XYZ file of C-alpha atoms in Angstrom:
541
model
C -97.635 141.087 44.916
C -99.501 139.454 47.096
C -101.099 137.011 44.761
C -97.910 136.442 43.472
C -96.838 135.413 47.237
C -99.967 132.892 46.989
C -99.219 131.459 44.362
C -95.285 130.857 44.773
C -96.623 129.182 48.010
C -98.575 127.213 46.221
C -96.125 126.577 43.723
C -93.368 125.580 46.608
C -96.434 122.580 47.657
C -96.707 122.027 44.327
C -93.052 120.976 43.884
C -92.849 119.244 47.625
C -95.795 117.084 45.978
C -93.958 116.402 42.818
C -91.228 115.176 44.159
C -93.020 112.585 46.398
C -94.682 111.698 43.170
C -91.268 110.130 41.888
C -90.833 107.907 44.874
C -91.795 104.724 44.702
C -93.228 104.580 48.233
C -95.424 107.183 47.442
C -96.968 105.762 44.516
C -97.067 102.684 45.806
C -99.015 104.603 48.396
C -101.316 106.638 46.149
C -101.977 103.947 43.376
C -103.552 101.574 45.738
C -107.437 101.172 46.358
C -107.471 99.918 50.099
C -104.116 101.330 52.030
C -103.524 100.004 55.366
C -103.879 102.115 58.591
C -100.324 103.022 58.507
C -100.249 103.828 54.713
C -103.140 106.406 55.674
C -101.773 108.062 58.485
C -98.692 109.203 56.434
C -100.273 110.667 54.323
C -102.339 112.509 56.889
C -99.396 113.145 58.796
C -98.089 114.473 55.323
C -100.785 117.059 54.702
C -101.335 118.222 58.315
C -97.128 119.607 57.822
C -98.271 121.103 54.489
C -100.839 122.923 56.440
C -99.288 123.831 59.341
C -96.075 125.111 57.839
C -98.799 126.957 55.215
C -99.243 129.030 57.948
C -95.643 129.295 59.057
C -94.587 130.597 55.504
C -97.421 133.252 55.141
C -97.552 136.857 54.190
C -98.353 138.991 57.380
C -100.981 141.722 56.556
C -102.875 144.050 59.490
C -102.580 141.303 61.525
C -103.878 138.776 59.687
C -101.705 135.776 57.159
C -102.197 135.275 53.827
C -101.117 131.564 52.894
C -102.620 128.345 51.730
C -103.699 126.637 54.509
C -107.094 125.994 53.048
C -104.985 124.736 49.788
C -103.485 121.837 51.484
C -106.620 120.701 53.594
C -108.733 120.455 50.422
C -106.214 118.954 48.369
C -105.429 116.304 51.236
C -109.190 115.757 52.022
C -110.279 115.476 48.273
C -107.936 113.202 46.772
C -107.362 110.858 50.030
C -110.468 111.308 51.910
C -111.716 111.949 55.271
C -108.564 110.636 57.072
C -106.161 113.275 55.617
C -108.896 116.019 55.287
C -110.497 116.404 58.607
C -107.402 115.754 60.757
C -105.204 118.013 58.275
C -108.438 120.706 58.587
C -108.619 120.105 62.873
C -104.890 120.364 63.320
C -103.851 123.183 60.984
C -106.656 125.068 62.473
C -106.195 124.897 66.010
C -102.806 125.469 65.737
C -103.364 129.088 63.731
C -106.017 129.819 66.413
C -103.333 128.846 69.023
C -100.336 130.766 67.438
C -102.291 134.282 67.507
C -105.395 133.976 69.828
C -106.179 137.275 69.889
C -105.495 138.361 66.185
C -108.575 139.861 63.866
C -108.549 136.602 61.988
C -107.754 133.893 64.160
C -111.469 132.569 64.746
C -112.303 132.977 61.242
C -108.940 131.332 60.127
C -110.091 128.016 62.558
C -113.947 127.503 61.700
C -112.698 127.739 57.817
C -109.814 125.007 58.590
C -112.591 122.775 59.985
C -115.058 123.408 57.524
C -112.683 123.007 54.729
C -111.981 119.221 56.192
C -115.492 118.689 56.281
C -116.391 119.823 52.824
C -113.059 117.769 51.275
C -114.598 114.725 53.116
C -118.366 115.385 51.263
C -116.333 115.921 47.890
C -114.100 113.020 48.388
C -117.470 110.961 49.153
C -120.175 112.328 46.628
C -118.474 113.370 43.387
C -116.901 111.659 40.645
C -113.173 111.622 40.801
C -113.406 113.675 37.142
C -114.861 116.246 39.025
C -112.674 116.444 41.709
C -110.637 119.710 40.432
C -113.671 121.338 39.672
C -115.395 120.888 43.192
C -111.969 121.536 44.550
C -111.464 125.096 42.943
C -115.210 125.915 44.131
C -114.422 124.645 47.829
C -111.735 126.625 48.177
C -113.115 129.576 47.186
C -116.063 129.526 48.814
C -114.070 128.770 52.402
C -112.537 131.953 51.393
C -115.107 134.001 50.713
C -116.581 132.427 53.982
C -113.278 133.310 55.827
C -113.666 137.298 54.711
C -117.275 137.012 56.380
C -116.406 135.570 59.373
C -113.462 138.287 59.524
C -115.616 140.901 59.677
C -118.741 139.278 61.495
C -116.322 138.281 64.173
C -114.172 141.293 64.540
C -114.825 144.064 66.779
C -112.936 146.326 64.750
C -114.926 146.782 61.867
C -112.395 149.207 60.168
C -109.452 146.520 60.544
C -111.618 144.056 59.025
C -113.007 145.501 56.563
C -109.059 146.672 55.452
C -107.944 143.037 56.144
C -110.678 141.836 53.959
C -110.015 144.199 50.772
C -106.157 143.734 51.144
C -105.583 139.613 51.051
C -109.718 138.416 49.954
C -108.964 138.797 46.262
C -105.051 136.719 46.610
C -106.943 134.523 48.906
C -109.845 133.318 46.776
C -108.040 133.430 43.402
C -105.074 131.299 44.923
C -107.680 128.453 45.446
C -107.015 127.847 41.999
C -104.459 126.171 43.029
C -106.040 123.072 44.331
C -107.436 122.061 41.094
C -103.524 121.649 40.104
C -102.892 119.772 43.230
C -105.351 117.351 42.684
C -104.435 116.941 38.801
C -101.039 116.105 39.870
C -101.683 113.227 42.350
C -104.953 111.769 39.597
C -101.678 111.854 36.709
C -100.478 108.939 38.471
C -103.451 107.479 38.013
C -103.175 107.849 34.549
C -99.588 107.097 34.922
C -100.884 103.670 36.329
C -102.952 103.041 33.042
C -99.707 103.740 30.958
C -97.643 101.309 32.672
C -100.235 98.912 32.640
C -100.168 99.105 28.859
C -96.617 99.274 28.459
C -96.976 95.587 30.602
C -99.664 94.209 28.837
C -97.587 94.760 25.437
C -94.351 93.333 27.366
C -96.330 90.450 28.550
C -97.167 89.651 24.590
C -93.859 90.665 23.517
C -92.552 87.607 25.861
C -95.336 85.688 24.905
C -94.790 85.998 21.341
C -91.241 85.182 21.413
C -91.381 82.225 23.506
C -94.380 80.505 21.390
C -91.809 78.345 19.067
C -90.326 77.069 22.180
C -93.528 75.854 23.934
C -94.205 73.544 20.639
C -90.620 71.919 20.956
C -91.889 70.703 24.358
C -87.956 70.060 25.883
C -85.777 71.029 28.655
C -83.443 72.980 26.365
C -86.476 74.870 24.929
C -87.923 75.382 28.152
C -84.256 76.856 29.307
C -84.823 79.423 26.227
C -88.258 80.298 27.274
C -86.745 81.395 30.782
C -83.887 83.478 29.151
C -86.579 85.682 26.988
C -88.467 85.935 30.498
C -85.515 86.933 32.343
C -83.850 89.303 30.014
C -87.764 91.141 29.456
C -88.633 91.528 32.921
C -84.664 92.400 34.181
C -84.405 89.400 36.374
C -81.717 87.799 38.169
C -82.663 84.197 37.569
C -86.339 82.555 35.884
C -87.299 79.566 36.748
C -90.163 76.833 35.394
C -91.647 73.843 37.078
C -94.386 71.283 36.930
C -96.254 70.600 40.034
C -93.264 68.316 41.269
C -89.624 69.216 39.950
C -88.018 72.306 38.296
C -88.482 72.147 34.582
C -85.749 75.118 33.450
C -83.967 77.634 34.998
C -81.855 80.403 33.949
C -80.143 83.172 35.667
C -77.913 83.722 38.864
C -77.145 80.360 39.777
C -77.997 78.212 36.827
C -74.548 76.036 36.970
C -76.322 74.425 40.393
C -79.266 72.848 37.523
C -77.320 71.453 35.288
C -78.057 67.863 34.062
C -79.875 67.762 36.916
C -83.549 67.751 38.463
C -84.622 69.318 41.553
C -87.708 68.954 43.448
C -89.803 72.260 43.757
C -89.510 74.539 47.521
C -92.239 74.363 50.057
C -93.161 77.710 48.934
C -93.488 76.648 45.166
C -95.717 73.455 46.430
C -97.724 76.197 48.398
C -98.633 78.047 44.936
C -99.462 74.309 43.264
C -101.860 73.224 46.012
C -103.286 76.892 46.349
C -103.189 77.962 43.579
C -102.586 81.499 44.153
C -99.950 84.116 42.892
C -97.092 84.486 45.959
C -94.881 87.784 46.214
C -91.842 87.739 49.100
C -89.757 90.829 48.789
C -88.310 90.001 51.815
C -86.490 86.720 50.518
C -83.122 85.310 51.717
C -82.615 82.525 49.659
C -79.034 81.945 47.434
C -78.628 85.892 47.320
C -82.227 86.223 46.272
C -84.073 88.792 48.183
C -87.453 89.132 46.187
C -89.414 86.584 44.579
C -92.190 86.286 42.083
C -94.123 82.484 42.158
C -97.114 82.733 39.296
C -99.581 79.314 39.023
C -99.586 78.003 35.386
C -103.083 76.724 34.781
C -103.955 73.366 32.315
C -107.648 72.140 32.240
C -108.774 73.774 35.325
C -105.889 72.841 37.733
C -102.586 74.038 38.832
C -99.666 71.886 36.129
C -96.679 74.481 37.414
C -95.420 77.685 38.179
C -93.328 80.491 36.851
C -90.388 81.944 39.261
C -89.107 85.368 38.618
C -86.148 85.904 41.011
C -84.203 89.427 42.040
C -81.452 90.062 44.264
C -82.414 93.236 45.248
C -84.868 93.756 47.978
C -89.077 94.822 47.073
C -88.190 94.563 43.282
C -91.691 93.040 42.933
C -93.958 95.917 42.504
C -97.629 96.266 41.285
C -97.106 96.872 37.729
C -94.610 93.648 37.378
C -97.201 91.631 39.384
C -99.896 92.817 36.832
C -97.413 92.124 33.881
C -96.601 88.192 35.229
C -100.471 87.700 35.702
C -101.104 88.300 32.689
C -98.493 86.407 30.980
C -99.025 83.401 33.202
C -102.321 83.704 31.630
C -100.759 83.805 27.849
C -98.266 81.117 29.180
C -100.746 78.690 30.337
C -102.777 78.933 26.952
C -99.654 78.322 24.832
C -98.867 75.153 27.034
C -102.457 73.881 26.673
C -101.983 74.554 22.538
C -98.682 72.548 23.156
C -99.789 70.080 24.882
C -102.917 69.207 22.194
C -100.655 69.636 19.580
C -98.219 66.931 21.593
C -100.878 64.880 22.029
C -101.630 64.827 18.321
C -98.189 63.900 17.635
C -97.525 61.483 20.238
C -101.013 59.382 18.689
C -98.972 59.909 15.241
C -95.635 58.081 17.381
C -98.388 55.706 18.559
C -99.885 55.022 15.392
C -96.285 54.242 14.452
C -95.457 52.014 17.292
C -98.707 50.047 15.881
C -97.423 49.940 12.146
C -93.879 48.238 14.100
C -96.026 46.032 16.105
C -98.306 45.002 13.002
C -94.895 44.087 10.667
C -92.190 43.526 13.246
C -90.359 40.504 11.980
C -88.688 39.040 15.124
C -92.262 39.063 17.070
C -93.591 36.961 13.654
C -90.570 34.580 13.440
C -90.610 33.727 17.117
C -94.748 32.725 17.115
C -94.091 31.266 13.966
C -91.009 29.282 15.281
C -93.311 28.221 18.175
C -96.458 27.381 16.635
C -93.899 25.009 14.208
C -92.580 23.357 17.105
C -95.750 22.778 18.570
C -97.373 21.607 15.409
C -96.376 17.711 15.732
C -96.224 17.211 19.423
C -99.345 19.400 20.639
C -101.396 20.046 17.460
C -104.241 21.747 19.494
C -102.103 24.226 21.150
C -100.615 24.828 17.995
C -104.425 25.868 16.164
C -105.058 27.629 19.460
C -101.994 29.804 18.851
C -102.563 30.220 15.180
C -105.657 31.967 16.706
C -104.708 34.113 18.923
C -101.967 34.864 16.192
C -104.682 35.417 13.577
C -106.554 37.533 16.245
C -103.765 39.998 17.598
C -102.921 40.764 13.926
C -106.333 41.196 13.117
C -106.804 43.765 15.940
C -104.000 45.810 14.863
C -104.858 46.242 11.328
C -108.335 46.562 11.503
C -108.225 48.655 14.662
C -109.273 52.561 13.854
C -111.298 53.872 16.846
C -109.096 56.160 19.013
C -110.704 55.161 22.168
C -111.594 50.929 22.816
C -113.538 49.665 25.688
C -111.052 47.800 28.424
C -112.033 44.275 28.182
C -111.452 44.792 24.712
C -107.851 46.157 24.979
C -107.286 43.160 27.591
C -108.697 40.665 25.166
C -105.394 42.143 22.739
C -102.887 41.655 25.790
C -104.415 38.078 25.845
C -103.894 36.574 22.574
C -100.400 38.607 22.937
C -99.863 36.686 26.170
C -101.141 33.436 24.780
C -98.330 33.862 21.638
C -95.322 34.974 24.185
C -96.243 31.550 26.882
C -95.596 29.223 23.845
C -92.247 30.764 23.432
C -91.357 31.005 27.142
C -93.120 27.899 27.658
C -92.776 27.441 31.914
C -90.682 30.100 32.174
C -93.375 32.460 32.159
C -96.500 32.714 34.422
C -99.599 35.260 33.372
C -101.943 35.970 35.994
C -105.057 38.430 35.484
C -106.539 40.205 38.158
C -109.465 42.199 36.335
C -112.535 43.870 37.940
C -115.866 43.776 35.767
C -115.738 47.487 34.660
C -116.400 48.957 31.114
C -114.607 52.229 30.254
C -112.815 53.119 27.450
C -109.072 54.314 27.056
C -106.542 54.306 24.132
C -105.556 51.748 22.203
C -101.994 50.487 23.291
C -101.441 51.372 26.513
C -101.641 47.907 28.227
C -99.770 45.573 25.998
C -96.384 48.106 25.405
C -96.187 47.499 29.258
C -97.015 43.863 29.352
C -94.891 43.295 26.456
C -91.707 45.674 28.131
C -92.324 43.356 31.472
C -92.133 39.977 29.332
C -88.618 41.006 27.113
C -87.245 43.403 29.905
C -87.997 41.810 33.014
C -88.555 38.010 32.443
C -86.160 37.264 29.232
C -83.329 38.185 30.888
C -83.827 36.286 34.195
C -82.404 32.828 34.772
C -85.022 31.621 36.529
C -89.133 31.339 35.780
C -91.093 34.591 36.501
C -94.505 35.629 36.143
C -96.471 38.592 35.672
C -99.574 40.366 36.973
C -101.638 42.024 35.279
C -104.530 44.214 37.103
C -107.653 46.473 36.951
C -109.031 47.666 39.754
C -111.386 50.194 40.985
C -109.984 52.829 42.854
C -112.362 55.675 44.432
C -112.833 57.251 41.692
C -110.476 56.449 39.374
C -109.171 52.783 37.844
C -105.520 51.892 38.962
C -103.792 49.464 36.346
C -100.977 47.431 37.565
C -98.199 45.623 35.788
C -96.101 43.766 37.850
C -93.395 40.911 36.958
C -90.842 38.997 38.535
C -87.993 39.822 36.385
C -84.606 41.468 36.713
C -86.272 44.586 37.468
C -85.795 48.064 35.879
C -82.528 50.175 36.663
C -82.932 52.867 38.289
C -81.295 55.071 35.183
C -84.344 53.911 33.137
C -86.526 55.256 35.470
C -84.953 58.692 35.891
C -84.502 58.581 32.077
C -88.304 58.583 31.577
C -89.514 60.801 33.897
C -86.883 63.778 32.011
C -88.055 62.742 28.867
C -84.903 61.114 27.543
C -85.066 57.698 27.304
C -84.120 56.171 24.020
C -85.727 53.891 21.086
C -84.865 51.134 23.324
C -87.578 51.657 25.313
C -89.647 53.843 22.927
C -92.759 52.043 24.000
C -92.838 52.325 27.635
C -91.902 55.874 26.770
C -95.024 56.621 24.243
C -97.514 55.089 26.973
C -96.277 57.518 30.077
C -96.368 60.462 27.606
C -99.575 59.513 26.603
C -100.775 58.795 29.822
C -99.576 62.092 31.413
C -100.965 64.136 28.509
C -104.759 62.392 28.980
C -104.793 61.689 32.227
C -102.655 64.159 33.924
C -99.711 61.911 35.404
C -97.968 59.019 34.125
C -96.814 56.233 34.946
C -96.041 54.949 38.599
C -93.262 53.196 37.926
C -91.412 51.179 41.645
C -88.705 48.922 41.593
C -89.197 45.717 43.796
C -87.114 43.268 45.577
C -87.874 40.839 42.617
C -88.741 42.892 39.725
C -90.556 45.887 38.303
C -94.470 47.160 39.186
C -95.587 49.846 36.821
C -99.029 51.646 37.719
C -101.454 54.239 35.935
C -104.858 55.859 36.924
C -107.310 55.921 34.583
C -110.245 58.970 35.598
């Protein structure tokens, strides 16, 4: 009966346990490596009430208890070290000296309480955590055993102790059994851990497998799908994707507010971008959002954007979603560096393309022609100069195969260009160079689409004569090329229509070269509208 007392005991810390298993407190608790001070003295303060009220609940016998003190101060010491053992072993034992000073047992009861702190703490320390049950099981029993010695060293009636000692030694000592449940309970969450972890891991290439086809269409709208597969996987209130500057997509709680529109990214999104590291608030008050999930995307080495996951609720953001988002920030980041060669393949296919129009366009070959007839009688050595430079632009485009063309090469094209476009304008139009003595290389076609847009957008138009600038410069680093005319200047609706990406085949050139710019070089064109006219910039590295 009275090992049957033991172990209900046992089984009523058992079930306490259990049931503080299911909380999410205490396995956010228990899961972690390195718990703060606080963390730690719950659970000690935890485990000293399982002792203590261990002794409350025992069995009386001659004087003496038989409970499962010992039980809790091994179990606490074992599986969360010193801090829970020794003060759970200290406390518990004092107090069962205190309650009964002069009982047969009382002495015993405390030098075991200690001991069984200090022998938690060496497990806890020196063995491997697959051995903790074992070690645990053998601990307790041998603090029994050591009890039932001290009982009857200690006592100066030898006939009590001995009849203590061969009425509760045999519940005693088995009942230690019981620790090597206790500590297989708490190490399942462990486990537990490991399942969840794989249960995110396969989420996290669930979502990444379903939002693949919309990373190669490369759009707003696709983007928009990519956050509803996010948000409906991970139960979010709202998902949200930016570059390093505006908010690409969002969907969720509060998507009507980003529609057909752009928004710059928060302070704390910029913070992620320039840091580059993962940021968790669970104690959000922003639009109804209490908890808030900002993950880095990663291209080439540097921070190109984050991924929001948004909840309403308070502390949503727990380890194992943190773990999941990591990981498919990872997947995310690969599939926009895939997209992002593959756009760059097709955007030098659109290139090529905007080369083939170039090489055959028949208004750009009537109006040289046209010139170079009207200057045939009256200035016949302009005229064979512009047959050249005619001869020589063509030349350059059909011959031209090399992906990559040294700079004073490419400006040598936006010359002979120029030369053809001054015989139309005549003194209308003003050229001016500006070019430092460098030699890199950079696509072909990125300078002339930009002189050429400055010429027919910015100086056609105008009533009066304009020029335009054209300049290479060293800068640090990098090389900063300038256009810059006196024209009519761009509208402003141009400008906001390139940056989202929907400009149309009005303008399809200056939109190839800031794609193409932004995929090479990481950001595109610099585009600022002046009191008289347009200045477009780009930083070659």
């Amino acid at each position: 009966m009275m090992l049957l007392a033991v172990f209900e005991r046992a089984a009523l810390m058992l079930m306490m346990l259990f049931l503080l298993t299911r909380t999410h407190l205490f396995q956010h608790i228990v899961k972690k490596q390195h718990r703060r001070p606080v963390e730690t003295a719950m659970i000690s303060l935890l485990f000293v009430v399982f002792a203590v009220f261990s002794t409350y609940t025992g069995i009386e016998v001659d004087g003496s208890l038989v409970n499962v003190r010992i039980i809790a101060v091994l179990s606490g010491g074992i599986i969360f070290g010193p801090w829970v053992g020794i003060p759970a072993g200290i406390v518990s034992g004092v107090h069962r000296y205190l309650i009964d000073v002069d009982g047969p047992t009382s002495v015993a009861c405390l030098i075991t309480s200690i001991i069984a702190g200090l022998l938690a703490t060496w497990i806890y320390t020196k063995c491997p955590k697959k051995h903790y049950a074992r070690f645990g099981i053998m601990a307790g029993m041998f603090c029994e055993v050591f009890t039932m010695i001290l009982i009857v060293l200690l006592s100066e009636n030898k006939t009590l102790a001995y009849s203590i000692v061969s009425h509760i030694s045999i519940p005693m000592i088995t009942g230690a059994l019981c620790i090597g449940l206790i500590i297989k309970l708490v190490q399942d969450l462990d486990e537990e851990k490991d399942l969840v972890a794989a249960r995110q891991a396969k989420l996290a290439l669930d979502i990444a497998n379903k939002t693949l086809p919309y990373f190669r269409k490369s759009s707003r709208e696709s983007l928009e799908d990519v956050c509803n597969i996010i948000r409906e996987d991970t139960e979010a209130d709202a998902v949200a994707i930016t570059d390093a500057q505006d908010v690409l997509a969002y969907s969720g709680v509060g998507q009507e507010n980003y529609l057909d529109a752009y928004h710059k990214i928060s302070d704390m999104t910029q913070q992620a971008v320039a840091t580059g590291e993962l940021i968790i608030s669970n104690n959000l008050n922003v639009h109804d959002f209490h908890s808030l999930l900002i993950i880095p995307l990663w291209e080439n080495g540097t921070v190109s954007g984050t991924l929001k996951i948004f909840y309403r609720q308070p502390h949503r953001i727990r380890p194992s979603l943190r773990e999941m988002a990591v990981g498919l920030s990872q997947l995310i980041s690969t599939q926009m560096e895939v997209s992002r060669i593959e756009h760059l393949k097709a955007m030098a296919s659109k290139a090529e393309f905007t080369a083939l129009q170039s090489k055959i366009n028949p208004h750009f070959l009537f109006n040289a022609l046209n010139a170079i007839s009207t200057l045939v009688r009256i200035r016949p050595d302009q005229a064979r100069q512009l047959i050249a430079n005619l001869a020589d632009f063509l030349r350059y485009n059909l011959e031209r195969n090399a992906e990559l063309i040294d700079i004073q090469e490419a400006l040598q094209q936006v010359r002979d260009y120029v030369s053809i476009e001054q015989a139309r304008f005549g003194k209308k139009l003003t050229v001016d160079f500006d070019v430092d003595e460098l030699h890199f290389e950079i696509p072909c076609l990125l300078i002339q689409p930009l002189v050429e847009n400055a010429i027919l957008h910015g100086i056609q138009p105008s009533s009066s004569p304009g020029k335009v600038m054209i300049a290479v410069k060293q800068d640090g680093e990098r090389v900063k090329i300038t256009i810059r005319d006196t024209g009519v200047g761009i509208r402003q609706d141009v400008i906001d229509k390139l940056y989202s990406g929907s400009l149309d085949n009005q303008h399809i050139g200056l939109m190839n070269v800031h794609q193409r710019v932004t995929l090479l070089y990481g950001e595109g064109l610099h585009i600022m509208r002046l009191a008289q006219g347009t200045e477009m910039t780009f930083y070659v590295k």
